Short mmCIF file of N, CA and C in Angstrom, two decimals:
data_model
loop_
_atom_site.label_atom_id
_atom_site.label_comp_id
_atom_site.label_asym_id
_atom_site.label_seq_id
_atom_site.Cartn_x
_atom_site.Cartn_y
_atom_site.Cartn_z
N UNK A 11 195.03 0.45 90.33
CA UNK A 11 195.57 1.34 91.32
C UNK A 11 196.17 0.51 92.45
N UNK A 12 197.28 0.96 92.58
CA UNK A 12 198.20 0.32 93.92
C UNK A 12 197.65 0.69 95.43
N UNK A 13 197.43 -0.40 96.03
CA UNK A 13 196.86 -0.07 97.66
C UNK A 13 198.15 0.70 98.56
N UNK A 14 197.89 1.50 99.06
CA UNK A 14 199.22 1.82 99.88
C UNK A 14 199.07 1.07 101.42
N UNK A 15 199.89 0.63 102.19
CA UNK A 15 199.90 0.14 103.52
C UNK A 15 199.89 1.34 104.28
N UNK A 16 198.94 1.44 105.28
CA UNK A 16 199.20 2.21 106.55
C UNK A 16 199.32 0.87 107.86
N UNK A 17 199.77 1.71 108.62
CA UNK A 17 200.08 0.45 109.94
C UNK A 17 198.98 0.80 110.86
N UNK A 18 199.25 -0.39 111.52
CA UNK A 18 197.96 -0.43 112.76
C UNK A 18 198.26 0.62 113.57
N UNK A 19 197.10 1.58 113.99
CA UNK A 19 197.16 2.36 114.92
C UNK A 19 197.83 2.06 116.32
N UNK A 20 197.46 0.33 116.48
CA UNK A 20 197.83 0.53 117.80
C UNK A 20 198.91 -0.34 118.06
N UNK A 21 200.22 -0.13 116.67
CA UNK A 21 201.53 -0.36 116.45
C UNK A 21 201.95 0.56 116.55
N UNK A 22 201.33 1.87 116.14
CA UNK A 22 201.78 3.19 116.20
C UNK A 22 201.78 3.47 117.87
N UNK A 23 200.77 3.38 118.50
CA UNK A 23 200.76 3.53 120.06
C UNK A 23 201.78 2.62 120.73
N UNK A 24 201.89 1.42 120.34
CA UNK A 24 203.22 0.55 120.69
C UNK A 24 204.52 0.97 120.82
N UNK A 25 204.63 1.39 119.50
CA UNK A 25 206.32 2.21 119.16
C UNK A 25 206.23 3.79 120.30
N UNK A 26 205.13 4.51 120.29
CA UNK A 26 205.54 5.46 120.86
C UNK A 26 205.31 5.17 122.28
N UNK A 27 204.64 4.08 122.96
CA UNK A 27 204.76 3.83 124.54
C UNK A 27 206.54 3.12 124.88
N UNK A 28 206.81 2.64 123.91
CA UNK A 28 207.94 2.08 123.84
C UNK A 28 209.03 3.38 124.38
N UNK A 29 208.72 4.23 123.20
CA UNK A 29 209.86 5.30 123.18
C UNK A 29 210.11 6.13 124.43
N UNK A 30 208.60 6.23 125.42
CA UNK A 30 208.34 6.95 126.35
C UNK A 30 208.85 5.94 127.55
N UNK A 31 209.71 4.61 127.03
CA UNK A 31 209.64 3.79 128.36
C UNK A 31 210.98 4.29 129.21
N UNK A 32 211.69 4.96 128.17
CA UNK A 32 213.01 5.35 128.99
C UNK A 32 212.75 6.41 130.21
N UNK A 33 211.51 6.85 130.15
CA UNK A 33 211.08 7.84 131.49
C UNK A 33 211.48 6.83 132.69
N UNK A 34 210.55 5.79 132.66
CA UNK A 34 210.80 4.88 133.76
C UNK A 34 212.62 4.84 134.37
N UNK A 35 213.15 4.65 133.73
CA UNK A 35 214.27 4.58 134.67
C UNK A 35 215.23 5.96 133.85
N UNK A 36 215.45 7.09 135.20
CA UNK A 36 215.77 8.23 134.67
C UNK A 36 217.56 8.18 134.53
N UNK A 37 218.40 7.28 134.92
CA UNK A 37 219.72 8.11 134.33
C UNK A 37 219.88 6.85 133.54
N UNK A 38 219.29 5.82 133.51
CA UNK A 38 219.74 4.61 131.79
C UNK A 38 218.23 5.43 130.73
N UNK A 39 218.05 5.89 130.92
CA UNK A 39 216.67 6.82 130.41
C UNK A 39 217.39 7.59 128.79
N UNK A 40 218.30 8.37 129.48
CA UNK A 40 218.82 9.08 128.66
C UNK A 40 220.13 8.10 127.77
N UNK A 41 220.35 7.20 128.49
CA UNK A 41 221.51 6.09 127.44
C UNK A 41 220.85 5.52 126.54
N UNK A 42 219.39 4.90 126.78
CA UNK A 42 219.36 4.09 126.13
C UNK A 42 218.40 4.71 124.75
N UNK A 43 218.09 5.98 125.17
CA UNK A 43 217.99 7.01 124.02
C UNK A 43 218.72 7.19 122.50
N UNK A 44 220.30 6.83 123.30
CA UNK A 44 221.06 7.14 122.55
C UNK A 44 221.39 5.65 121.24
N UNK A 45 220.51 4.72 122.28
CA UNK A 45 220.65 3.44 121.41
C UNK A 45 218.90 3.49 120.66
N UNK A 46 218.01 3.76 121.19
CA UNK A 46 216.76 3.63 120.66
C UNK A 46 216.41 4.28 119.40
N UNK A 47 217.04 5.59 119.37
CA UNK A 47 217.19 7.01 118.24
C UNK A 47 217.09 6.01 116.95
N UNK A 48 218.60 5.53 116.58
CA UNK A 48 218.47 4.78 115.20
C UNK A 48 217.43 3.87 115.00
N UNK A 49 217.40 3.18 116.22
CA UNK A 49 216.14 2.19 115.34
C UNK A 49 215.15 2.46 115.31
N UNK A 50 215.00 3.29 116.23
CA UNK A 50 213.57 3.70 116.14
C UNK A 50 213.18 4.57 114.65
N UNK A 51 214.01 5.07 114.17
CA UNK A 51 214.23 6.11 112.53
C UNK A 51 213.60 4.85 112.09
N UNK A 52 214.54 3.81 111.94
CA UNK A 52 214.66 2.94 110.84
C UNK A 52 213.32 2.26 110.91
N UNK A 53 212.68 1.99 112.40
CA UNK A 53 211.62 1.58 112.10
C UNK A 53 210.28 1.83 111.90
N UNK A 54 210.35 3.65 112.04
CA UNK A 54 209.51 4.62 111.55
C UNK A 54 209.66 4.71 109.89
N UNK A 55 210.38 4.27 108.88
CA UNK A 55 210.89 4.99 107.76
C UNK A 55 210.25 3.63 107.24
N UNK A 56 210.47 2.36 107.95
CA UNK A 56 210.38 1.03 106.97
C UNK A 56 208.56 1.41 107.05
N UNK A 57 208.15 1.53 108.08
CA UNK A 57 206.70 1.61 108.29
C UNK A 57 205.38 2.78 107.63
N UNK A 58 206.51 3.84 107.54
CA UNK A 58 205.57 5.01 106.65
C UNK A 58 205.62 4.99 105.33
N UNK A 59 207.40 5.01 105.35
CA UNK A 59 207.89 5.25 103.66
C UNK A 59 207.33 6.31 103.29
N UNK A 60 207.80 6.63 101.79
CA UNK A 60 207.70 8.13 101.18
C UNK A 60 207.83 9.58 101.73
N UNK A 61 207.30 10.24 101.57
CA UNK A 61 207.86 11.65 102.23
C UNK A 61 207.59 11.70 103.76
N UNK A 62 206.26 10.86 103.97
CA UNK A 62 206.00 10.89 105.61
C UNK A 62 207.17 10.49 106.37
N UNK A 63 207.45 9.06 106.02
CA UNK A 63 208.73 8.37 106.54
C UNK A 63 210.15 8.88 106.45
N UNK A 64 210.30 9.64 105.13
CA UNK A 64 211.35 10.20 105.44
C UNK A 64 211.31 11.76 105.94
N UNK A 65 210.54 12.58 105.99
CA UNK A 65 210.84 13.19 107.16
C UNK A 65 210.61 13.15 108.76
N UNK A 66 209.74 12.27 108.69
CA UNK A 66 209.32 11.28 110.17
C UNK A 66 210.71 10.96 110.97
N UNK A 67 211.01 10.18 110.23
CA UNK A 67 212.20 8.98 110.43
C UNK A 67 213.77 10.02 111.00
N UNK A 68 213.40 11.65 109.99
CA UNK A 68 214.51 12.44 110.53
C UNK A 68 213.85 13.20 112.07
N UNK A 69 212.51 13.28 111.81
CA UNK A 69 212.35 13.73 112.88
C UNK A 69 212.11 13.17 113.99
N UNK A 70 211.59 12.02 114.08
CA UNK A 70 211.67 10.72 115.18
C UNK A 70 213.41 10.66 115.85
N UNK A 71 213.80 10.63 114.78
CA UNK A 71 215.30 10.37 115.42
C UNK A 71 215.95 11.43 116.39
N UNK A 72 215.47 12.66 115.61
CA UNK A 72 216.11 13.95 116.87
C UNK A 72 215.22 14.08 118.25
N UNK A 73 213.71 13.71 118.16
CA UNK A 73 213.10 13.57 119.35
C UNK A 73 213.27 12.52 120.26
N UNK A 74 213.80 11.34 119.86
CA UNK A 74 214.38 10.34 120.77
C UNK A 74 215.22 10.62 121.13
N UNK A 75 216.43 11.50 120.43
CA UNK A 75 217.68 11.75 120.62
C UNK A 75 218.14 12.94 121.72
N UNK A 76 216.87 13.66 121.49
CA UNK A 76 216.88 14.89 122.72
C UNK A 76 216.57 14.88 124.04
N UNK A 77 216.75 14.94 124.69
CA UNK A 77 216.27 14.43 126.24
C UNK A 77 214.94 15.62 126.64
N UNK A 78 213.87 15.08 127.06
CA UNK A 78 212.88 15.80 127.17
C UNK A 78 211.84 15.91 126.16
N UNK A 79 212.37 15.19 125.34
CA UNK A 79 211.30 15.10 123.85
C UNK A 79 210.72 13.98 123.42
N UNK A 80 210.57 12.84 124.30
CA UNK A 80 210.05 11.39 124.11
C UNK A 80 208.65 11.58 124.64
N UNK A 81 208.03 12.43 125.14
CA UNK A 81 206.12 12.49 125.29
C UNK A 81 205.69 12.52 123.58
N UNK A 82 206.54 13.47 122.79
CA UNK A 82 206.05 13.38 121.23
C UNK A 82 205.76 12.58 120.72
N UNK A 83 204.02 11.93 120.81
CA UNK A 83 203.74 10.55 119.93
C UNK A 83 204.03 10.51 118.75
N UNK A 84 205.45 10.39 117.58
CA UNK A 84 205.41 10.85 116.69
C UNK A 84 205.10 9.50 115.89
N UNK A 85 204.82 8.78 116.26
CA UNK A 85 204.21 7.51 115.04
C UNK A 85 202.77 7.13 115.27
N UNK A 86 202.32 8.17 116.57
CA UNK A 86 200.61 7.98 116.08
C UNK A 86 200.37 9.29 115.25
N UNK A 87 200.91 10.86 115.44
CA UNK A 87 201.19 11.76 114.82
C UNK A 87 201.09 11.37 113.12
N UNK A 88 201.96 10.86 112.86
CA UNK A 88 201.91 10.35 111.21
C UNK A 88 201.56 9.11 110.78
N UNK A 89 200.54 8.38 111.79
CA UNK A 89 199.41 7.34 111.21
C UNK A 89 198.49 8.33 111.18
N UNK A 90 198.01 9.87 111.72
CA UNK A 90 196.45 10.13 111.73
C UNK A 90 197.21 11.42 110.29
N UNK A 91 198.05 11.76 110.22
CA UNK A 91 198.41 12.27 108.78
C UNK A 91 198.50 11.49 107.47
N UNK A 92 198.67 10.47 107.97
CA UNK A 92 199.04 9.25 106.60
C UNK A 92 197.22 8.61 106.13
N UNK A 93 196.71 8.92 107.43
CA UNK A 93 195.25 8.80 107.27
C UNK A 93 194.20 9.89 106.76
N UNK A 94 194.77 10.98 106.79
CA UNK A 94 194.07 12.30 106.31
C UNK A 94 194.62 12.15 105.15
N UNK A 95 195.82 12.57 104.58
CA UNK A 95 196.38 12.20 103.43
C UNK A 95 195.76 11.42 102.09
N UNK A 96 195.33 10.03 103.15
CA UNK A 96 194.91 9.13 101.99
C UNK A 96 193.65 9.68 101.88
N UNK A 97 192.98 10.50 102.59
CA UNK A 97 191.56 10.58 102.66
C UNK A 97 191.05 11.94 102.08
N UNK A 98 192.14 12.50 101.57
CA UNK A 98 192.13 13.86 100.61
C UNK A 98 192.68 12.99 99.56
N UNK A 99 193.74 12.06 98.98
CA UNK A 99 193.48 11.49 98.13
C UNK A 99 192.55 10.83 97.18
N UNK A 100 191.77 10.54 97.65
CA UNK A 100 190.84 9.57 97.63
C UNK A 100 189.62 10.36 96.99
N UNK A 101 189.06 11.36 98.47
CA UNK A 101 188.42 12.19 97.62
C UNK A 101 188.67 13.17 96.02
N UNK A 102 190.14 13.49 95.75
CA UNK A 102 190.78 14.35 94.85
C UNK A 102 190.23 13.14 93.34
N UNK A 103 190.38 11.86 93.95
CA UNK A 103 190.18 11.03 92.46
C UNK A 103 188.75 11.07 91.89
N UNK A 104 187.93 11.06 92.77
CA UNK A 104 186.31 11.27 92.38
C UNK A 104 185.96 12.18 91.91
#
């Protein structure tokens, strides 16, 4: 049986204090939104993968992308799903 990777929780808290940093300065706040959006997808999608990541990765991207929607921890959000997940897996094999 193949191990699956989950990421460190408190990579997940990293990426989303990150995302929340554009509060700090309010009118480059909303620019640099507009630059953070993609990578931030891309680096939600490399990190979850499979269905989490890819609908994560679509939905990470519109919450960075929206102004007023960066409090949404959405990469500790789908480390404690990617963690329930495996943990109904797990039990389902026994």
């Amino acid at each position: 049986m193949e191990k699956k990777y989950t990421p460190s929780l408190w990579l997940c808290i990293l990426m989303d204090l990150i995302g929340c940093a554009s509060y700090a300065v309010p009118v480059l706040g909303d620019v640099s939104d507009l630059i953070w959006a993609p990578i931030s997808a891309i680096i939600f999608y490399r990190m979850f993968g499979g269905p989490i990541g890819t609908f994560g990765s679509a939905f990470n991207f519109l919450e960075e992308l929206f102004p007023g929607t960066d409090f949404i921890p959405t990469f500790t959000v789908a480390w404690v799903v990617k963690r329930i997940w495996a943990g109904r897996r797990t039990v389902a094999m026994k």
